[in-house]
Amino acid sequence: MDQAQAAGWDKTTEALVGFAQRSTYAALSPAVVHAVKLRVIDCFASALGAYENSISELARKVALRNHGDNPATVWGSNIQTTPEAAAFTNGVMTRVLDISDTYLGKSRGHPSDMISGILAAAESVRADGKAVINAITLAYDVYCSFCEAIDVNSKGWDQPLYSVMGCVLGIAHVMKFSRDQTANALALALAPNMSLAQARRGSLSNWKGCAGANASRNAVFAALLAQDGFTGPTAVFEGHGGLWEVIGRHDWPLPAGEHLITQTHLKCLPICYHGQSAVFAALDLRKEVAVSDIGEVMVDGYKAAHMMMGNDATRWAPTTRETADHSMPYVVAAALLDGAVTDASFTPAKMTDPAMAALMAKIKMQSDDRLDSLYPEGAPARVSIRTKAGKSLTKEVIYPRGHAKNPLSEADVLAKFHDMTAARLNATRRAEVIDTLLKLDEVSDISSVIRQLAA
């Protein structure tokens, strides 16, 4: 009888712990290893690109007031803080511009939220690159398989629910936990940290971009508790008051042979993923029509896109950056007006521009049964413009650029890194960081990689 069974863990805990314990770097294919490297590069690009953002500055204040042994670093700086605070601060920077990766299933979210927690823990124990690659692959497998199997978003639960589980199992790997330590860390991560989907409803607050970072912080904290000998509830999934009683009993098949990180989608645009296809369609149509000639615009999408980006009055009158980048009429109007959607599209001046308001008033959104049938395998949208003269123009996109079925190349990801980090790192340093990350499996101490990110 193994340690987990001896401790009386429920079957779901046993399955997850066994899955994590069997995970090895040697079993990963070169394609999976390369996919991890590109997603780490993409994650650092997203974070350093947001370094000067006001929410990132607030998060660094959290890091500055936390100190302890075995510290971790705030990316892009020399700030040393606790692993928990580093996980939160770096996670906030990763998400605040809404340009990090995503996964679409019955549930959905941003699995790279977990990277800040895994790297903070890895840095604190001086783990090597192979351990980090394996931990990230494991975390993505847990996160994405949960999304694939279980719809909790429509039941009122937010993505940190499964992010904290994936992250803590990845951390347990880099910290070389035993079966019992891993099981306790998982229980200590899940039991206190159920997250409400209200964070993504109505007018959106700063917390929209911080929730995933908080899950990583909680995962690090849970792992450290388990390392120190704290125990968690042994039936956190299947017991009375456990997860299955709260959300309903579900089968949760874990990946066998295929690693799901290769099926995640990278972003080219700093907006909610459900708006990517519509913006690419609008950018194409802009080549054929002058904004002054537009009479009306209809955006057809799938139900989840409509719910997230068009099913609330706040989406037609956004007052926060977080609401604007989750507003279909706003992002489509920005694309048509400016021919691009970038971080500069979400300044207060842009959000209060009369031209923006006038064009948004001409935009409507609805869900379409055919497009809904293509989701989540695709992320489709159709944009139709009717001109004042009565001419009709239509463009449909099923797989936006960066989708797993329309992927970014390595060159594309590196170009994104150069573009987003240029304000923090000079060309020589950017080249050095890229060279190191493309050889991440050869790195003996992950802290050396983190140090390279300092401006």
GROMACS .gro file of C-alpha atoms in nm:
model
  455
    1MET     CA    1   0.000   0.000   0.000
    2ASP     CA    2   0.149   0.338  -0.099
    3GLN     CA    3   0.174   0.640   0.128
    4ALA     CA    4  -0.125   0.820  -0.027
    5GLN     CA    5  -0.351   0.517   0.027
    6ALA     CA    6  -0.216   0.468   0.377
    7ALA     CA    7  -0.315   0.827   0.457
    8GLY     CA    8  -0.669   0.759   0.337
    9TRP     CA    9  -0.676   1.004   0.047
   10ASP     CA   10  -0.987   0.998  -0.170
   11LYS     CA   11  -0.964   0.841  -0.516
   12THR     CA   12  -0.942   1.170  -0.708
   13THR     CA   13  -0.654   1.288  -0.490
   14GLU     CA   14  -0.482   0.954  -0.539
   15ALA     CA   15  -0.527   0.979  -0.916
   16LEU     CA   16  -0.383   1.332  -0.934
   17VAL     CA   17  -0.092   1.255  -0.703
   18GLY     CA   18  -0.012   0.938  -0.895
   19PHE     CA   19  -0.027   1.130  -1.223
   20ALA     CA   20   0.212   1.391  -1.086
   21GLN     CA   21   0.452   1.137  -0.940
   22ARG     CA   22   0.472   0.944  -1.267
   23SER     CA   23   0.554   1.257  -1.466
   24THR     CA   24   0.913   1.265  -1.591
   25TYR     CA   25   1.113   1.489  -1.818
   26ALA     CA   26   1.256   1.187  -2.000
   27ALA     CA   27   0.910   1.097  -2.128
   28LEU     CA   28   0.855   1.435  -2.295
   29SER     CA   29   0.892   1.458  -2.672
   30PRO     CA   30   1.110   1.729  -2.831
   31ALA     CA   31   0.790   1.893  -2.963
   32VAL     CA   32   0.645   1.923  -2.613
   33VAL     CA   33   0.973   2.056  -2.471
   34HIS     CA   34   0.984   2.317  -2.747
   35ALA     CA   35   0.620   2.412  -2.683
   36VAL     CA   36   0.704   2.475  -2.318
   37LYS     CA   37   1.000   2.694  -2.411
   38LEU     CA   38   0.787   2.906  -2.643
   39ARG     CA   39   0.519   2.951  -2.377
   40VAL     CA   40   0.775   3.060  -2.120
   41ILE     CA   41   0.906   3.314  -2.372
   42ASP     CA   42   0.549   3.427  -2.440
   43CYS     CA   43   0.482   3.453  -2.067
   44PHE     CA   44   0.790   3.669  -2.006
   45ALA     CA   45   0.696   3.886  -2.306
   46SER     CA   46   0.349   3.943  -2.160
   47ALA     CA   47   0.487   4.023  -1.815
   48LEU     CA   48   0.772   4.256  -1.912
   49GLY     CA   49   0.546   4.431  -2.161
   50ALA     CA   50   0.322   4.522  -1.867
   51TYR     CA   51   0.602   4.624  -1.631
   52GLU     CA   52   0.508   4.994  -1.631
   53ASN     CA   53   0.134   4.930  -1.605
   54SER     CA   54  -0.022   5.090  -1.297
   55ILE     CA   55  -0.155   4.756  -1.171
   56SER     CA   56   0.191   4.604  -1.209
   57GLU     CA   57   0.326   4.888  -0.998
   58LEU     CA   58   0.069   4.813  -0.729
   59ALA     CA   59   0.166   4.445  -0.737
   60ARG     CA   60   0.533   4.533  -0.690
   61LYS     CA   61   0.436   4.714  -0.368
   62VAL     CA   62   0.308   4.379  -0.245
   63ALA     CA   63   0.646   4.224  -0.327
   64LEU     CA   64   0.841   4.504  -0.159
   65ARG     CA   65   0.671   4.454   0.176
   66ASN     CA   66   0.743   4.079   0.186
   67HIS     CA   67   1.084   3.934   0.275
   68GLY     CA   68   1.208   3.593   0.384
   69ASP     CA   69   1.448   3.307   0.338
   70ASN     CA   70   1.491   3.135   0.000
   71PRO     CA   71   1.355   3.435  -0.191
   72ALA     CA   72   1.232   3.469  -0.547
   73THR     CA   73   1.266   3.762  -0.786
   74VAL     CA   74   1.020   4.004  -0.943
   75TRP     CA   75   1.075   3.964  -1.316
   76GLY     CA   76   1.241   4.259  -1.487
   77SER     CA   77   1.394   4.384  -1.162
   78ASN     CA   78   1.633   4.298  -0.881
   79ILE     CA   79   1.353   4.294  -0.622
   80GLN     CA   80   1.383   3.992  -0.394
   81THR     CA   81   1.069   3.883  -0.212
   82THR     CA   82   0.899   3.572  -0.078
   83PRO     CA   83   0.806   3.304  -0.331
   84GLU     CA   84   0.437   3.368  -0.261
   85ALA     CA   85   0.468   3.741  -0.331
   86ALA     CA   86   0.680   3.679  -0.641
   87ALA     CA   87   0.418   3.438  -0.774
   88PHE     CA   88   0.148   3.702  -0.728
   89THR     CA   89   0.344   3.999  -0.862
   90ASN     CA   90   0.480   3.819  -1.167
   91GLY     CA   91   0.141   3.663  -1.231
   92VAL     CA   92  -0.028   4.004  -1.228
   93MET     CA   93   0.222   4.136  -1.482
   94THR     CA   94   0.165   3.831  -1.701
   95ARG     CA   95  -0.212   3.883  -1.715
   96VAL     CA   96  -0.273   4.254  -1.685
   97LEU     CA   97  -0.251   4.329  -2.060
   98ASP     CA   98  -0.465   4.025  -2.146
   99ILE     CA   99  -0.214   3.898  -2.404
  100SER     CA  100  -0.106   3.570  -2.239
  101ASP     CA  101  -0.211   3.226  -2.361
  102THR     CA  102  -0.550   3.056  -2.327
  103TYR     CA  103  -0.724   2.719  -2.338
  104LEU     CA  104  -1.083   2.657  -2.445
  105GLY     CA  105  -1.288   2.359  -2.329
  106LYS     CA  106  -1.603   2.313  -2.128
  107SER     CA  107  -1.431   2.559  -1.895
  108ARG     CA  108  -1.168   2.807  -2.010
  109GLY     CA  109  -0.885   3.024  -1.889
  110HIS     CA  110  -0.519   3.116  -1.907
  111PRO     CA  111  -0.288   2.830  -1.808
  112SER     CA  112   0.025   3.045  -1.818
  113ASP     CA  113  -0.110   3.202  -1.497
  114MET     CA  114   0.057   2.901  -1.331
  115ILE     CA  115   0.406   2.976  -1.462
  116SER     CA  116   0.468   3.256  -1.211
  117GLY     CA  117   0.403   3.019  -0.921
  118ILE     CA  118   0.607   2.733  -1.063
  119LEU     CA  119   0.905   2.959  -1.138
  120ALA     CA  120   0.888   3.129  -0.797
  121ALA     CA  121   0.904   2.793  -0.623
  122ALA     CA  122   1.169   2.664  -0.864
  123GLU     CA  123   1.386   2.971  -0.808
  124SER     CA  124   1.359   2.934  -0.431
  125VAL     CA  125   1.495   2.577  -0.446
  126ARG     CA  126   1.733   2.639  -0.740
  127ALA     CA  127   1.563   2.382  -0.962
  128ASP     CA  128   1.708   2.310  -1.305
  129GLY     CA  129   1.552   2.375  -1.644
  130LYS     CA  130   1.442   2.017  -1.703
  131ALA     CA  131   1.250   2.010  -1.376
  132VAL     CA  132   1.081   2.338  -1.468
  133ILE     CA  133   0.985   2.213  -1.815
  134ASN     CA  134   0.838   1.896  -1.669
  135ALA     CA  135   0.652   2.088  -1.397
  136ILE     CA  136   0.496   2.328  -1.648
  137THR     CA  137   0.391   2.040  -1.874
  138LEU     CA  138   0.233   1.863  -1.577
  139ALA     CA  139   0.053   2.176  -1.461
  140TYR     CA  140  -0.087   2.240  -1.810
  141ASP     CA  141  -0.206   1.878  -1.833
  142VAL     CA  142  -0.400   1.912  -1.506
  143TYR     CA  143  -0.542   2.256  -1.588
  144CYS     CA  144  -0.641   2.183  -1.948
  145SER     CA  145  -0.783   1.836  -1.880
  146PHE     CA  146  -1.007   1.988  -1.612
  147CYS     CA  147  -1.125   2.250  -1.863
  148GLU     CA  148  -1.185   1.977  -2.118
  149ALA     CA  149  -1.393   1.760  -1.883
  150ILE     CA  150  -1.581   1.993  -1.650
  151ASP     CA  151  -1.785   2.311  -1.697
  152VAL     CA  152  -1.760   2.512  -1.379
  153ASN     CA  153  -1.757   2.860  -1.533
  154SER     CA  154  -2.129   2.853  -1.612
  155LYS     CA  155  -2.196   2.739  -1.253
  156GLY     CA  156  -2.038   3.049  -1.107
  157TRP     CA  157  -1.681   2.933  -1.043
  158ASP     CA  158  -1.377   3.108  -1.185
  159GLN     CA  159  -1.060   2.969  -1.342
  160PRO     CA  160  -0.840   2.992  -1.029
  161LEU     CA  161  -1.028   2.683  -0.908
  162TYR     CA  162  -0.836   2.462  -1.151
  163SER     CA  163  -0.533   2.689  -1.183
  164VAL     CA  164  -0.443   2.642  -0.816
  165MET     CA  165  -0.458   2.262  -0.857
  166GLY     CA  166  -0.238   2.251  -1.166
  167CYS     CA  167   0.006   2.500  -1.019
  168VAL     CA  168   0.048   2.325  -0.685
  169LEU     CA  169   0.115   1.989  -0.852
  170GLY     CA  170   0.380   2.152  -1.072
  171ILE     CA  171   0.534   2.312  -0.763
  172ALA     CA  172   0.531   1.979  -0.581
  173HIS     CA  173   0.737   1.839  -0.867
  174VAL     CA  174   1.006   2.109  -0.862
  175MET     CA  175   1.023   2.088  -0.483
  176LYS     CA  176   1.064   1.706  -0.504
  177PHE     CA  177   0.775   1.629  -0.272
  178SER     CA  178   0.685   1.282  -0.152
  179ARG     CA  179   0.339   1.138  -0.229
  180ASP     CA  180   0.201   1.249   0.108
  181GLN     CA  181   0.348   1.598   0.077
  182THR     CA  182   0.202   1.630  -0.272
  183ALA     CA  183  -0.141   1.515  -0.156
  184ASN     CA  184  -0.138   1.754   0.138
  185ALA     CA  185  -0.028   2.043  -0.084
  186LEU     CA  186  -0.313   1.968  -0.326
  187ALA     CA  187  -0.570   1.958  -0.046
  188LEU     CA  188  -0.431   2.274   0.114
  189ALA     CA  189  -0.446   2.451  -0.223
  190LEU     CA  190  -0.803   2.349  -0.309
  191ALA     CA  191  -0.998   2.356   0.017
  192PRO     CA  192  -0.948   2.728   0.102
  193ASN     CA  193  -0.943   2.870  -0.250
  194MET     CA  194  -1.273   2.837  -0.437
  195SER     CA  195  -1.303   3.145  -0.665
  196LEU     CA  196  -1.620   3.319  -0.781
  197ALA     CA  197  -1.686   3.389  -1.149
  198GLN     CA  198  -1.829   3.727  -1.050
  199ALA     CA  199  -1.474   3.852  -1.107
  200ARG     CA  200  -1.556   3.831  -1.483
  201ARG     CA  201  -1.914   3.960  -1.486
  202GLY     CA  202  -2.049   4.312  -1.529
  203SER     CA  203  -1.813   4.605  -1.508
  204LEU     CA  204  -1.471   4.447  -1.459
  205SER     CA  205  -1.229   4.552  -1.186
  206ASN     CA  206  -0.854   4.515  -1.148
  207TRP     CA  207  -0.914   4.169  -1.000
  208LYS     CA  208  -0.997   4.028  -1.345
  209GLY     CA  209  -0.625   4.027  -1.423
  210CYS     CA  210  -0.516   3.934  -1.070
  211ALA     CA  211  -0.729   3.628  -0.996
  212GLY     CA  212  -0.498   3.383  -1.172
  213ALA     CA  213  -0.194   3.539  -1.007
  214ASN     CA  214  -0.361   3.493  -0.670
  215ALA     CA  215  -0.414   3.125  -0.749
  216SER     CA  216  -0.040   3.089  -0.810
  217ARG     CA  217   0.035   3.267  -0.484
  218ASN     CA  218  -0.204   3.034  -0.302
  219ALA     CA  219  -0.044   2.731  -0.466
  220VAL     CA  220   0.302   2.836  -0.346
  221PHE     CA  221   0.169   2.900   0.005
  222ALA     CA  222  -0.004   2.560   0.013
  223ALA     CA  223   0.314   2.386  -0.099
  224LEU     CA  224   0.519   2.560   0.169
  225LEU     CA  225   0.263   2.460   0.433
  226ALA     CA  226   0.285   2.098   0.319
  227GLN     CA  227   0.665   2.116   0.323
  228ASP     CA  228   0.651   2.234   0.684
  229GLY     CA  229   0.425   1.945   0.784
  230PHE     CA  230   0.075   2.090   0.765
  231THR     CA  231  -0.191   1.841   0.662
  232GLY     CA  232  -0.498   1.899   0.447
  233PRO     CA  233  -0.839   1.729   0.432
  234THR     CA  234  -0.802   1.378   0.294
  235ALA     CA  235  -1.136   1.378   0.106
  236VAL     CA  236  -1.118   1.726  -0.047
  237PHE     CA  237  -1.279   1.601  -0.368
  238GLU     CA  238  -1.511   1.319  -0.269
  239GLY     CA  239  -1.596   1.377   0.095
  240HIS     CA  240  -1.893   1.556   0.247
  241GLY     CA  241  -1.843   1.923   0.158
  242GLY     CA  242  -1.577   1.829  -0.098
  243LEU     CA  243  -1.542   1.964  -0.450
  244TRP     CA  244  -1.772   1.711  -0.615
  245GLU     CA  245  -2.050   1.789  -0.367
  246VAL     CA  246  -2.011   2.160  -0.441
  247ILE     CA  247  -1.995   2.149  -0.822
  248GLY     CA  248  -2.148   1.809  -0.897
  249ARG     CA  249  -1.980   1.474  -0.951
  250HIS     CA  250  -1.767   1.460  -1.268
  251ASP     CA  251  -1.535   1.220  -1.441
  252TRP     CA  252  -1.197   1.384  -1.493
  253PRO     CA  253  -0.982   1.183  -1.735
  254LEU     CA  254  -0.617   1.281  -1.710
  255PRO     CA  255  -0.408   1.290  -2.031
  256ALA     CA  256  -0.257   0.965  -2.146
  257GLY     CA  257   0.024   0.999  -2.399
  258GLU     CA  258  -0.070   1.347  -2.525
  259HIS     CA  259   0.039   1.662  -2.345
  260LEU     CA  260  -0.214   1.943  -2.369
  261ILE     CA  261   0.030   2.234  -2.366
  262THR     CA  262   0.062   2.189  -2.744
  263GLN     CA  263  -0.313   2.256  -2.777
  264THR     CA  264  -0.312   2.593  -2.599
  265HIS     CA  265  -0.355   2.914  -2.795
  266LEU     CA  266  -0.121   3.214  -2.799
  267LYS     CA  267  -0.251   3.567  -2.835
  268CYS     CA  268  -0.154   3.835  -3.081
  269LEU     CA  269  -0.401   4.095  -2.948
  270PRO     CA  270  -0.431   4.227  -2.589
  271ILE     CA  271  -0.801   4.142  -2.554
  272CYS     CA  272  -1.027   3.863  -2.433
  273TYR     CA  273  -0.961   3.556  -2.645
  274HIS     CA  274  -1.327   3.541  -2.749
  275GLY     CA  275  -1.277   3.865  -2.942
  276GLN     CA  276  -0.964   3.769  -3.136
  277SER     CA  277  -1.142   3.633  -3.445
  278ALA     CA  278  -1.382   3.926  -3.465
  279VAL     CA  279  -1.097   4.177  -3.452
  280PHE     CA  280  -0.901   3.997  -3.723
  281ALA     CA  281  -1.218   3.993  -3.936
  282ALA     CA  282  -1.276   4.366  -3.873
  283LEU     CA  283  -0.916   4.448  -3.965
  284ASP     CA  284  -0.965   4.271  -4.300
  285LEU     CA  285  -1.293   4.451  -4.367
  286ARG     CA  286  -1.136   4.787  -4.284
  287LYS     CA  287  -0.935   4.755  -4.605
  288GLU     CA  288  -1.260   4.761  -4.801
  289VAL     CA  289  -1.464   5.034  -4.633
  290ALA     CA  290  -1.410   5.378  -4.485
  291VAL     CA  291  -1.527   5.420  -4.127
  292SER     CA  292  -1.733   5.721  -4.232
  293ASP     CA  293  -1.930   5.497  -4.471
  294ILE     CA  294  -2.028   5.238  -4.208
  295GLY     CA  295  -2.400   5.222  -4.140
  296GLU     CA  296  -2.413   4.921  -3.908
  297VAL     CA  297  -2.200   4.630  -3.792
  298MET     CA  298  -2.316   4.286  -3.679
  299VAL     CA  299  -2.084   4.049  -3.496
  300ASP     CA  300  -2.198   3.687  -3.490
  301GLY     CA  301  -2.022   3.457  -3.247
  302TYR     CA  302  -2.058   3.156  -3.024
  303LYS     CA  303  -2.251   3.165  -2.696
  304ALA     CA  304  -1.949   3.194  -2.466
  305ALA     CA  305  -1.818   3.490  -2.667
  306HIS     CA  306  -2.157   3.658  -2.654
  307MET     CA  307  -2.184   3.599  -2.280
  308MET     CA  308  -1.834   3.730  -2.205
  309MET     CA  309  -1.815   4.021  -2.448
  310GLY     CA  310  -2.163   4.128  -2.554
  311ASN     CA  311  -2.432   4.023  -2.309
  312ASP     CA  312  -2.410   4.313  -2.065
  313ALA     CA  313  -2.479   4.685  -2.092
  314THR     CA  314  -2.132   4.761  -1.954
  315ARG     CA  315  -1.981   4.623  -2.275
  316TRP     CA  316  -2.132   4.915  -2.468
  317ALA     CA  317  -2.013   5.174  -2.213
  318PRO     CA  318  -1.685   5.049  -2.064
  319THR     CA  319  -1.528   5.265  -1.795
  320THR     CA  320  -1.232   5.043  -1.708
  321ARG     CA  321  -0.953   4.891  -1.913
  322GLU     CA  322  -1.062   4.548  -1.796
  323THR     CA  323  -1.417   4.598  -1.925
  324ALA     CA  324  -1.301   4.752  -2.253
  325ASP     CA  325  -1.073   4.462  -2.346
  326HIS     CA  326  -1.369   4.230  -2.276
  327SER     CA  327  -1.611   4.440  -2.482
  328MET     CA  328  -1.684   4.314  -2.833
  329PRO     CA  329  -1.819   4.648  -2.959
  330TYR     CA  330  -1.518   4.829  -2.817
  331VAL     CA  331  -1.246   4.607  -2.962
  332VAL     CA  332  -1.418   4.584  -3.302
  333ALA     CA  333  -1.465   4.962  -3.309
  334ALA     CA  334  -1.098   5.012  -3.216
  335ALA     CA  335  -0.993   4.784  -3.501
  336LEU     CA  336  -1.210   4.969  -3.753
  337LEU     CA  337  -1.108   5.315  -3.634
  338ASP     CA  338  -0.735   5.265  -3.591
  339GLY     CA  339  -0.643   4.959  -3.795
  340ALA     CA  340  -0.487   4.798  -3.488
  341VAL     CA  341  -0.572   4.695  -3.135
  342THR     CA  342  -0.284   4.747  -2.892
  343ASP     CA  343  -0.233   4.850  -2.532
  344ALA     CA  344  -0.271   5.210  -2.652
  345SER     CA  345  -0.629   5.128  -2.754
  346PHE     CA  346  -0.736   5.129  -2.388
  347THR     CA  347  -0.629   5.468  -2.256
  348PRO     CA  348  -0.888   5.688  -2.081
  349ALA     CA  349  -0.874   5.924  -2.381
  350LYS     CA  350  -0.962   5.639  -2.617
  351MET     CA  351  -1.243   5.512  -2.396
  352THR     CA  352  -1.402   5.858  -2.385
  353ASP     CA  353  -1.344   5.943  -2.753
  354PRO     CA  354  -1.676   6.050  -2.912
  355ALA     CA  355  -1.577   5.873  -3.234
  356MET     CA  356  -1.542   5.547  -3.042
  357ALA     CA  357  -1.882   5.588  -2.879
  358ALA     CA  358  -2.046   5.676  -3.211
  359LEU     CA  359  -1.907   5.367  -3.386
  360MET     CA  360  -1.985   5.136  -3.093
  361ALA     CA  361  -2.347   5.249  -3.115
  362LYS     CA  362  -2.360   5.099  -3.466
  363ILE     CA  363  -2.232   4.759  -3.350
  364LYS     CA  364  -2.454   4.472  -3.244
  365MET     CA  365  -2.365   4.119  -3.135
  366GLN     CA  366  -2.554   3.793  -3.136
  367SER     CA  367  -2.478   3.424  -3.096
  368ASP     CA  368  -2.506   3.199  -3.400
  369ASP     CA  369  -2.591   2.827  -3.376
  370ARG     CA  370  -2.352   2.723  -3.653
  371LEU     CA  371  -2.063   2.915  -3.502
  372ASP     CA  372  -2.150   2.780  -3.159
  373SER     CA  373  -2.120   2.427  -3.295
  374LEU     CA  374  -1.759   2.506  -3.395
  375TYR     CA  375  -1.661   2.605  -3.039
  376PRO     CA  376  -1.443   2.515  -2.847
  377GLU     CA  377  -1.259   2.333  -3.129
  378GLY     CA  378  -1.243   2.676  -3.296
  379ALA     CA  379  -1.303   3.032  -3.176
  380PRO     CA  380  -1.518   3.162  -3.465
  381ALA     CA  381  -1.665   3.500  -3.542
  382ARG     CA  382  -1.832   3.661  -3.840
  383VAL     CA  383  -1.834   4.037  -3.886
  384SER     CA  384  -2.083   4.189  -4.131
  385ILE     CA  385  -2.079   4.555  -4.228
  386ARG     CA  386  -2.361   4.731  -4.406
  387THR     CA  387  -2.259   5.066  -4.553
  388LYS     CA  388  -2.477   5.375  -4.558
  389ALA     CA  389  -2.518   5.314  -4.931
  390GLY     CA  390  -2.654   4.963  -4.866
  391LYS     CA  391  -2.346   4.759  -4.961
  392SER     CA  392  -2.283   4.446  -4.752
  393LEU     CA  393  -1.938   4.315  -4.656
  394THR     CA  394  -1.870   4.001  -4.452
  395LYS     CA  395  -1.564   3.827  -4.313
  396GLU     CA  396  -1.555   3.508  -4.105
  397VAL     CA  397  -1.260   3.376  -3.904
  398ILE     CA  398  -1.266   3.032  -3.738
  399TYR     CA  399  -0.910   2.998  -3.609
  400PRO     CA  400  -0.753   3.334  -3.518
  401ARG     CA  401  -0.381   3.380  -3.559
  402GLY     CA  402  -0.210   3.209  -3.266
  403HIS     CA  403  -0.477   2.939  -3.230
  404ALA     CA  404  -0.338   2.585  -3.206
  405LYS     CA  405  -0.477   2.522  -3.556
  406ASN     CA  406  -0.332   2.849  -3.687
  407PRO     CA  407  -0.024   2.866  -3.466
  408LEU     CA  408   0.242   3.126  -3.425
  409SER     CA  409   0.581   3.011  -3.545
  410GLU     CA  410   0.890   3.029  -3.328
  411ALA     CA  411   0.986   3.345  -3.519
  412ASP     CA  412   0.646   3.496  -3.440
  413VAL     CA  413   0.683   3.427  -3.067
  414LEU     CA  414   1.035   3.571  -3.064
  415ALA     CA  415   0.914   3.881  -3.249
  416LYS     CA  416   0.642   3.923  -2.984
  417PHE     CA  417   0.910   3.897  -2.715
  418HIS     CA  418   1.130   4.159  -2.883
  419ASP     CA  419   0.836   4.393  -2.932
  420MET     CA  420   0.698   4.369  -2.581
  421THR     CA  421   1.027   4.378  -2.390
  422ALA     CA  422   1.209   4.648  -2.588
  423ALA     CA  423   1.124   4.915  -2.330
  424ARG     CA  424   1.290   4.709  -2.055
  425LEU     CA  425   1.575   4.520  -2.223
  426ASN     CA  426   1.822   4.631  -2.488
  427ALA     CA  427   1.872   4.427  -2.804
  428THR     CA  428   2.177   4.244  -2.669
  429ARG     CA  429   2.001   4.142  -2.349
  430ARG     CA  430   1.690   4.031  -2.539
  431ALA     CA  431   1.903   3.809  -2.761
  432GLU     CA  432   2.075   3.660  -2.455
  433VAL     CA  433   1.744   3.584  -2.285
  434ILE     CA  434   1.604   3.418  -2.596
  435ASP     CA  435   1.918   3.209  -2.641
  436THR     CA  436   1.895   3.092  -2.279
  437LEU     CA  437   1.524   3.010  -2.296
  438LEU     CA  438   1.558   2.813  -2.618
  439LYS     CA  439   1.816   2.605  -2.427
  440LEU     CA  440   1.611   2.592  -2.107
  441ASP     CA  441   1.663   2.217  -2.078
  442GLU     CA  442   2.037   2.284  -2.038
  443VAL     CA  443   2.000   2.536  -1.753
  444SER     CA  444   2.132   2.405  -1.420
  445ASP     CA  445   1.974   2.672  -1.198
  446ILE     CA  446   1.658   2.856  -1.301
  447SER     CA  447   1.756   3.161  -1.097
  448SER     CA  448   2.018   3.241  -1.363
  449VAL     CA  449   1.738   3.281  -1.618
  450ILE     CA  450   1.539   3.512  -1.389
  451ARG     CA  451   1.845   3.732  -1.332
  452GLN     CA  452   1.877   3.787  -1.707
  453LEU     CA  453   1.535   3.956  -1.712
  454ALA     CA  454   1.652   4.247  -1.497
  455ALA     CA  455   1.671   4.569  -1.694
   0.00000   0.00000   0.00000
